PDB file of N, CA and C in Angstrom:
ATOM      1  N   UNK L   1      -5.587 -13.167 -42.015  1.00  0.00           N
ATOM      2  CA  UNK L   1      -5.247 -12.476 -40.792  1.00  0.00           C
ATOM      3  C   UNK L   1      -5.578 -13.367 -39.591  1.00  0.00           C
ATOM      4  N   UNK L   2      -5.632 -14.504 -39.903  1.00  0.00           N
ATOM      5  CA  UNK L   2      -6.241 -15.402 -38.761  1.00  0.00           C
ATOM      6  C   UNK L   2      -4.557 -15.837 -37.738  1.00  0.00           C
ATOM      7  N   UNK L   3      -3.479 -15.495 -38.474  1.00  0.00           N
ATOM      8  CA  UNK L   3      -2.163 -16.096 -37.434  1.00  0.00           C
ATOM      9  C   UNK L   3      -1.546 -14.591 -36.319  1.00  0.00           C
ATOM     10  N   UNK L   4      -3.296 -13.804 -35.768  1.00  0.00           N
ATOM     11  CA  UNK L   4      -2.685 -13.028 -34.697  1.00  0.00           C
ATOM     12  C   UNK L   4      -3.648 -13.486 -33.443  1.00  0.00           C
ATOM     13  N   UNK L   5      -3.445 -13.289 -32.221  1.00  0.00           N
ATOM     14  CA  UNK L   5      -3.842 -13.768 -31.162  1.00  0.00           C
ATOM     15  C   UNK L   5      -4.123 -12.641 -30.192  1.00  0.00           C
ATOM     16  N   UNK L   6      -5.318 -12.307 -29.834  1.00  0.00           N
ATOM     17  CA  UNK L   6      -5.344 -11.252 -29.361  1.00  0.00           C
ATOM     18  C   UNK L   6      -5.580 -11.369 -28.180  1.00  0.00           C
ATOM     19  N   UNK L   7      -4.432 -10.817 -27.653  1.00  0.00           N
ATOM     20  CA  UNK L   7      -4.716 -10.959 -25.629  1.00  0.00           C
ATOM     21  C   UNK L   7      -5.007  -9.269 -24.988  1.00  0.00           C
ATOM     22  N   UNK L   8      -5.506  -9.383 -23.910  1.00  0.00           N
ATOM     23  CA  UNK L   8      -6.358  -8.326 -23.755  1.00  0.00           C
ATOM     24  C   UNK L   8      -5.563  -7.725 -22.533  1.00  0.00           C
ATOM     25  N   UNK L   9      -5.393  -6.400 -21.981  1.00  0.00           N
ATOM     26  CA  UNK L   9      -4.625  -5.727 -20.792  1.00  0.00           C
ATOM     27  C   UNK L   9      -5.711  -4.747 -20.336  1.00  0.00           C
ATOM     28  N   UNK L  10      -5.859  -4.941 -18.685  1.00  0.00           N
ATOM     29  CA  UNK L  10      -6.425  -4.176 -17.901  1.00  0.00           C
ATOM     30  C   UNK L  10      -5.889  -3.146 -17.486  1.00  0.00           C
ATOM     31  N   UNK L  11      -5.704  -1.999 -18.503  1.00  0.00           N
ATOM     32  CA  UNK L  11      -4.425  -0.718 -17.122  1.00  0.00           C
ATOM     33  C   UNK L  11      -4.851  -0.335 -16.234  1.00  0.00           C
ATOM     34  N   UNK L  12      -6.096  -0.991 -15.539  1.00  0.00           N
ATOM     35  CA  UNK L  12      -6.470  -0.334 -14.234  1.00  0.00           C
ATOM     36  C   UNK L  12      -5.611  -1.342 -12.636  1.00  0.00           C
ATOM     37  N   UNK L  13      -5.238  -2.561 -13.809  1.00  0.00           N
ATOM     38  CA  UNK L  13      -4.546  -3.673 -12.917  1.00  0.00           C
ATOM     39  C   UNK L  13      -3.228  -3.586 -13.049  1.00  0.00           C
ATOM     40  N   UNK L  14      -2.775  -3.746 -14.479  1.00  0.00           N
ATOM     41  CA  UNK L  14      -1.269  -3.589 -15.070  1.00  0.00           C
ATOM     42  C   UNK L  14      -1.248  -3.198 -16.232  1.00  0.00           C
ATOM     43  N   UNK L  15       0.055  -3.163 -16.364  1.00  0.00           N
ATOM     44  CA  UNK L  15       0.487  -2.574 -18.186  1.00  0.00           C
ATOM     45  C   UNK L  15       1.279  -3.438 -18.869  1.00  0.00           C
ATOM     46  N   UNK L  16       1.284  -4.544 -19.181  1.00  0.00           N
ATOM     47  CA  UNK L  16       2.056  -5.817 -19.229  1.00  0.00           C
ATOM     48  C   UNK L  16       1.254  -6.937 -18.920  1.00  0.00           C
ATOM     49  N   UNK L  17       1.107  -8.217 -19.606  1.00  0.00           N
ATOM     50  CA  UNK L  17       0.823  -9.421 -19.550  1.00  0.00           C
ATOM     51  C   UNK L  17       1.308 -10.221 -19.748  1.00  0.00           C
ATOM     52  N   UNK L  18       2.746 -11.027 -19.237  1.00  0.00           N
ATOM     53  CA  UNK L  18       3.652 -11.702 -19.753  1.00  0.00           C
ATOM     54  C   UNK L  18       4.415 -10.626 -20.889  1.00  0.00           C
ATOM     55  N   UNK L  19       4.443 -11.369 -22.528  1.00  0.00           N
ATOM     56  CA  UNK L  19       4.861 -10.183 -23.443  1.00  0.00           C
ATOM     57  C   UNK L  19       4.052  -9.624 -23.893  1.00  0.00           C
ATOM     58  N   UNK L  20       2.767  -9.226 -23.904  1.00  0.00           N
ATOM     59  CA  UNK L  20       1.768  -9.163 -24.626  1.00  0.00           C
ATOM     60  C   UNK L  20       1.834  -7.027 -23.447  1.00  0.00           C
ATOM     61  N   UNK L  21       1.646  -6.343 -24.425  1.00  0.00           N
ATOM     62  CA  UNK L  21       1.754  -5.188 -24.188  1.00  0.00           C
ATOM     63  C   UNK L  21       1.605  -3.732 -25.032  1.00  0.00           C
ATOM     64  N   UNK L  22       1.708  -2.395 -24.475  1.00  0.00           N
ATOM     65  CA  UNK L  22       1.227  -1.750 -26.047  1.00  0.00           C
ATOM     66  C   UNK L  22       2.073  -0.663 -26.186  1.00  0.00           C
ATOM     67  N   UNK L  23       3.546  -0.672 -25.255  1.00  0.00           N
ATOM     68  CA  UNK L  23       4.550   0.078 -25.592  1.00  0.00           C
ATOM     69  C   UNK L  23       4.951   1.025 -26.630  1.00  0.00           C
ATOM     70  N   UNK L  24       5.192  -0.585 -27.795  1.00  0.00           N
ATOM     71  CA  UNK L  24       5.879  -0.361 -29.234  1.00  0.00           C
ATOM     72  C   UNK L  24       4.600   0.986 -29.727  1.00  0.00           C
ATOM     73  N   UNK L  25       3.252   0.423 -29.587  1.00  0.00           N
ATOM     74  CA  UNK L  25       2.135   1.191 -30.372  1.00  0.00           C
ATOM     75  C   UNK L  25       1.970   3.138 -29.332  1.00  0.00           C
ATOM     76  N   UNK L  26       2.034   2.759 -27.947  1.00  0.00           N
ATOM     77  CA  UNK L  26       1.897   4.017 -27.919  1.00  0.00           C
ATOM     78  C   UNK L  26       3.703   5.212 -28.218  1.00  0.00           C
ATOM     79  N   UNK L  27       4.959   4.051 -27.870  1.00  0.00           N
ATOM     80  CA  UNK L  27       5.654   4.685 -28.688  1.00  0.00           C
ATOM     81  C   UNK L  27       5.439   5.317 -30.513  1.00  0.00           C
ATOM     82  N   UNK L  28       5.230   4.413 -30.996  1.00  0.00           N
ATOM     83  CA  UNK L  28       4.776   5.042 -32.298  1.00  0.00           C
ATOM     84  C   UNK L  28       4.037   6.267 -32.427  1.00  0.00           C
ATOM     85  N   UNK L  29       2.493   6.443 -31.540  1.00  0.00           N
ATOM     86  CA  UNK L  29       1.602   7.130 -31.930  1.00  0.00           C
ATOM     87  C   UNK L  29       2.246   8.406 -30.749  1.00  0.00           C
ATOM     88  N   UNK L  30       3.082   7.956 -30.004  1.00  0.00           N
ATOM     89  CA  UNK L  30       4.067   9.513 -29.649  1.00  0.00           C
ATOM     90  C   UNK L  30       4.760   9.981 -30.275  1.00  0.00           C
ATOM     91  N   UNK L  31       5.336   9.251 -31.362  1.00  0.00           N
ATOM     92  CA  UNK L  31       6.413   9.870 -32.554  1.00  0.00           C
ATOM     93  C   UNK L  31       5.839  10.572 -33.387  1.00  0.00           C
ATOM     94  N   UNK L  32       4.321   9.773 -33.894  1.00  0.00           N
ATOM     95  CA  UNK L  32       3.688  10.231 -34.899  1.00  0.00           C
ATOM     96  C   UNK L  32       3.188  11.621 -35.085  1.00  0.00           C
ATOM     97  N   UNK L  33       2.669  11.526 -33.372  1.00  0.00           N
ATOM     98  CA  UNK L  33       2.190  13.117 -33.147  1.00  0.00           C
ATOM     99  C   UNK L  33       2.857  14.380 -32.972  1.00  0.00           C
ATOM    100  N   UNK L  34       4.535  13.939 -32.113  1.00  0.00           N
ATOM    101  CA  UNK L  34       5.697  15.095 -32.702  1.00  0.00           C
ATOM    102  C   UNK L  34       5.857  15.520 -34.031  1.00  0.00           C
ATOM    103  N   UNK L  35       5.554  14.472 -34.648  1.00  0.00           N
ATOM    104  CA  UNK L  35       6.004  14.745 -36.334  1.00  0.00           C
ATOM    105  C   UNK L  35       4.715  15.785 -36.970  1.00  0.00           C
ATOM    106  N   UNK L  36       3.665  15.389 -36.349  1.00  0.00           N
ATOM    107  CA  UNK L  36       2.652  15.553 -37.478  1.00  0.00           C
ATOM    108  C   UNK L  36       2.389  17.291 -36.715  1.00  0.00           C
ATOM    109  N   UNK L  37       2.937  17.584 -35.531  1.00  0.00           N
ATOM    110  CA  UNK L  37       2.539  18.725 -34.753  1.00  0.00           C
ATOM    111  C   UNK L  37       2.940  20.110 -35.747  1.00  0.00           C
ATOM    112  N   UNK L  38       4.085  19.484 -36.226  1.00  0.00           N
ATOM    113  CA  UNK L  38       5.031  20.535 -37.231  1.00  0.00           C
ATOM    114  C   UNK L  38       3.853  21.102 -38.866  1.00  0.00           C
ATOM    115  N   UNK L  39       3.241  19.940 -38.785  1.00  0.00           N
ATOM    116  CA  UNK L  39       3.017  20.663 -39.860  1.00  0.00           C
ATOM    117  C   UNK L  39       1.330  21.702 -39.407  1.00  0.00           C
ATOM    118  N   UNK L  40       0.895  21.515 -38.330  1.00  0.00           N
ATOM    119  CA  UNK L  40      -0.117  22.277 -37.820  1.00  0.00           C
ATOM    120  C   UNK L  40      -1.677  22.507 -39.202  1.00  0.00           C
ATOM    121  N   UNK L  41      -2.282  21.024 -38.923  1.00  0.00           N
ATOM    122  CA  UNK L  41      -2.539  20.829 -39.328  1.00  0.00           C
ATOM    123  C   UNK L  41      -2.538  19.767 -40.504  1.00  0.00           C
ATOM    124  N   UNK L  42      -3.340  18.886 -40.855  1.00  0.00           N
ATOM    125  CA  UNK L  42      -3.114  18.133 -42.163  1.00  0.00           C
ATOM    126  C   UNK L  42      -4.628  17.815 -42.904  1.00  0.00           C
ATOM    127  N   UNK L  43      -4.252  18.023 -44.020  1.00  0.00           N
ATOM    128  CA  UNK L  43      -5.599  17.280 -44.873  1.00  0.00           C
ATOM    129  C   UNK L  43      -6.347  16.583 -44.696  1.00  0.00           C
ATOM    130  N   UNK L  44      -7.552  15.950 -44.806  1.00  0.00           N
ATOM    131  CA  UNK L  44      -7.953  14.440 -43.755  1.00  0.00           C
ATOM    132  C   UNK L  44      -7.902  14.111 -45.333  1.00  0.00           C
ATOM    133  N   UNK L  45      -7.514  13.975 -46.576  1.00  0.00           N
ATOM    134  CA  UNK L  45      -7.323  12.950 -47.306  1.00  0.00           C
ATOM    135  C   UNK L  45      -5.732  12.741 -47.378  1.00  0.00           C
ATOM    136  N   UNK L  46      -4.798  13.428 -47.255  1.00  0.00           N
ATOM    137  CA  UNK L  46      -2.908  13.261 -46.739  1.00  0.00           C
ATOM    138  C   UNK L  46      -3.091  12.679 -45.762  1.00  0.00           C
ATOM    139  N   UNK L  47      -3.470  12.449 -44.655  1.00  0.00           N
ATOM    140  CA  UNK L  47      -3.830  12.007 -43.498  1.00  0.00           C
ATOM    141  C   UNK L  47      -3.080  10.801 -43.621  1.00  0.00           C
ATOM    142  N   UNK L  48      -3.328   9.804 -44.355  1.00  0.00           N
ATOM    143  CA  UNK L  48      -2.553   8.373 -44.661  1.00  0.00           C
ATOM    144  C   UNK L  48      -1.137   8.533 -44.835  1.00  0.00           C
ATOM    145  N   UNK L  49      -1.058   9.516 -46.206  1.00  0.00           N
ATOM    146  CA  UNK L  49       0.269   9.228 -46.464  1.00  0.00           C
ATOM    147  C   UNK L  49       1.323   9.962 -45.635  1.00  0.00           C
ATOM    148  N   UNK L  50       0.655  10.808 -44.366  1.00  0.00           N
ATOM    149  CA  UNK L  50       1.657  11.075 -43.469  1.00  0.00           C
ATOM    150  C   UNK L  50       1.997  10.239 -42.914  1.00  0.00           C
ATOM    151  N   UNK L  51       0.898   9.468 -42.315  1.00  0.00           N
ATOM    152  CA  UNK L  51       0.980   8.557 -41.503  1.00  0.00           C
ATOM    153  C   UNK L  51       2.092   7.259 -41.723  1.00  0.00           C
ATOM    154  N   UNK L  52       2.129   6.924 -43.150  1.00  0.00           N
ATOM    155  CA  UNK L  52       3.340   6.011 -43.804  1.00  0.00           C
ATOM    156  C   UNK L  52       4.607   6.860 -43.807  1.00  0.00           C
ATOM    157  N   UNK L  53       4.527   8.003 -43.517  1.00  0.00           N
ATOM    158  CA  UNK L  53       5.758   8.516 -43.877  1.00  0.00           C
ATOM    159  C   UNK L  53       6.203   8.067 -42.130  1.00  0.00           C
ATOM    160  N   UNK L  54       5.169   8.346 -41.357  1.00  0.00           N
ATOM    161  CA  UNK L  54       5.812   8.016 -39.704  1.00  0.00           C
ATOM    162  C   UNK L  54       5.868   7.095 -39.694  1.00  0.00           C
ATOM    163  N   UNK L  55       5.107   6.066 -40.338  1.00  0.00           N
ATOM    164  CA  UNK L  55       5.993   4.810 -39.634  1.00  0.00           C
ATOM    165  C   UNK L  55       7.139   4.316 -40.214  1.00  0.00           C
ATOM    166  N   UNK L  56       7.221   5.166 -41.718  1.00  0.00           N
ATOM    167  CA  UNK L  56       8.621   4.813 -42.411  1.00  0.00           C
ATOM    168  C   UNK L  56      10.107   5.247 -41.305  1.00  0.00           C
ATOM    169  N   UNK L  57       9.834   6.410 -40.529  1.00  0.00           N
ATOM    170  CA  UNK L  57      10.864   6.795 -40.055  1.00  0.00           C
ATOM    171  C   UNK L  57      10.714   6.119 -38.567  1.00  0.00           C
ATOM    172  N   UNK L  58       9.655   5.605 -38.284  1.00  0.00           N
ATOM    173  CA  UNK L  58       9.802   4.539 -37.067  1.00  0.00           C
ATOM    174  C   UNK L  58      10.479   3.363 -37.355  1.00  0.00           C
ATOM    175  N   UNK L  59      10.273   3.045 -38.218  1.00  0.00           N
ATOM    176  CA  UNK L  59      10.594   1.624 -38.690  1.00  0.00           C
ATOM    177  C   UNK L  59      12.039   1.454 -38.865  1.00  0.00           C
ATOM    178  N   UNK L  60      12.685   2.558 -39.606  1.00  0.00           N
ATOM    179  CA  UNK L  60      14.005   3.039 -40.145  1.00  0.00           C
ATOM    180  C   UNK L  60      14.462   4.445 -39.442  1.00  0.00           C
ATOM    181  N   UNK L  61      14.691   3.923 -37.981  1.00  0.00           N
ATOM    182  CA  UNK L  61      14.985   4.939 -36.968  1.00  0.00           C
ATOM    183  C   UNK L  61      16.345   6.389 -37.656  1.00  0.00           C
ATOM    184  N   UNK L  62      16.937   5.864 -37.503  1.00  0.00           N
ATOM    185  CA  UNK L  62      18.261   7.110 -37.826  1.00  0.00           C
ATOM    186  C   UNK L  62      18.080   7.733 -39.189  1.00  0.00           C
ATOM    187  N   UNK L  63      18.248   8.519 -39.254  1.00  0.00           N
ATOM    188  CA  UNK L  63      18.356   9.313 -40.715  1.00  0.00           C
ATOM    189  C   UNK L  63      19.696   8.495 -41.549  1.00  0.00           C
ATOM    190  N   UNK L  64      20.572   8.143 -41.108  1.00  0.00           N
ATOM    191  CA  UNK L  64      21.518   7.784 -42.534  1.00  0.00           C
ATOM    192  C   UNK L  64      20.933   6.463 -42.448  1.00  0.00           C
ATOM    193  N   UNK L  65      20.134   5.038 -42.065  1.00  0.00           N
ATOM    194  CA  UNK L  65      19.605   4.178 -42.401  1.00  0.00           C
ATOM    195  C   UNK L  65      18.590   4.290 -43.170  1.00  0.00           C
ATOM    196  N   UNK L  66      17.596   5.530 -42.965  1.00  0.00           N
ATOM    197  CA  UNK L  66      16.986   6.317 -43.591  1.00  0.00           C
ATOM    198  C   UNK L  66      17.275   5.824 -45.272  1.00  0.00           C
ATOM    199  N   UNK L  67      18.366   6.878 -45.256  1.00  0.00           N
ATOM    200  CA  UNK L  67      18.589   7.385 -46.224  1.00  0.00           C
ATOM    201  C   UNK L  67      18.988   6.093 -47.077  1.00  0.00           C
ATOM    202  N   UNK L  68      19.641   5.356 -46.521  1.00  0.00           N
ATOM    203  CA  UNK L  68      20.512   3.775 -46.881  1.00  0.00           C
ATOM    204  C   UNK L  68      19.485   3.102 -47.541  1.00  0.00           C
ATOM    205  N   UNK L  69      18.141   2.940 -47.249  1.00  0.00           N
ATOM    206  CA  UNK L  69      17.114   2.358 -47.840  1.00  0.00           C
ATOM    207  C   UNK L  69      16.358   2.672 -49.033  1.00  0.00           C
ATOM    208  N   UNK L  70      16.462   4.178 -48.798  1.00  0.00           N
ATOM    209  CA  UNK L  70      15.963   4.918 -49.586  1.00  0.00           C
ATOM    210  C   UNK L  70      16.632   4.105 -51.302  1.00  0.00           C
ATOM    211  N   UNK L  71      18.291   4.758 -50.975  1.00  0.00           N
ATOM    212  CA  UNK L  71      18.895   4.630 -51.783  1.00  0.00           C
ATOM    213  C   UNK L  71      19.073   3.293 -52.380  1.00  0.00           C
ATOM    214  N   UNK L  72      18.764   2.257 -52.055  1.00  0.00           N
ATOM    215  CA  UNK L  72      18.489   1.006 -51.995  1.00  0.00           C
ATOM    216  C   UNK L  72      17.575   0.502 -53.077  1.00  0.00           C
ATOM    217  N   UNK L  73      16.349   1.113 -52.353  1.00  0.00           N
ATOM    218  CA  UNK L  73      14.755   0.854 -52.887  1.00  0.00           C
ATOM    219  C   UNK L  73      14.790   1.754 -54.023  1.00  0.00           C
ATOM    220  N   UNK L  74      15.482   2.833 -54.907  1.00  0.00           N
ATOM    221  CA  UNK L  74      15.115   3.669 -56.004  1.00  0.00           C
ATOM    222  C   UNK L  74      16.498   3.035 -57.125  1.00  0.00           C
ATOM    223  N   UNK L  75      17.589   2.346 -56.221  1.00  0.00           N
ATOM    224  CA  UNK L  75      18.863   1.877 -56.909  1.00  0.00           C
ATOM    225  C   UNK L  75      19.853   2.686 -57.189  1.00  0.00           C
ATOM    226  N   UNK L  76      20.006   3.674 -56.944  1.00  0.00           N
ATOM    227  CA  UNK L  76      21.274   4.601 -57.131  1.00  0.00           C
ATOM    228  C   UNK L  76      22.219   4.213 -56.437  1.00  0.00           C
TER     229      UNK L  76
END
């Protein structure tokens, strides 16, 4: 894990440092928490594998790409 570089942001100054920023991450952890609101409540040992399930559908935005991968990764 030594090829990441960690640059640091003041939001009391800015929200941006050149490219260095935390957009992508608080987009995510806004998706994550719409998703996870539905189920009202979760296990703290499911806890993970929700969490892969959000970033599966972050990662693989639209439902028929979704699905395209799915079908992909099992071979049908």
């Amino acid at each position: 894990v030594n090829c990441f570089y960690h640059e640091r942001i003041n939001h009391s100054k800015d929200f941006a440092k050149g490219r260095n920023h935390i957009n992508g991450v608080e987009n995510f952890w806004n998706q994550a928490k719409r998703i996870l609101r539905k189920y009202n409540g979760i296990d703290r040992n499911a806890f993970p594998l929700f969490i892969k399930e959000c970033e599966f559908r972050f990662n693989y935005g639209s439902p028929k790409q979704q699905l395209e991968i799915l079908l992909d990764w099992t071979g049908i």
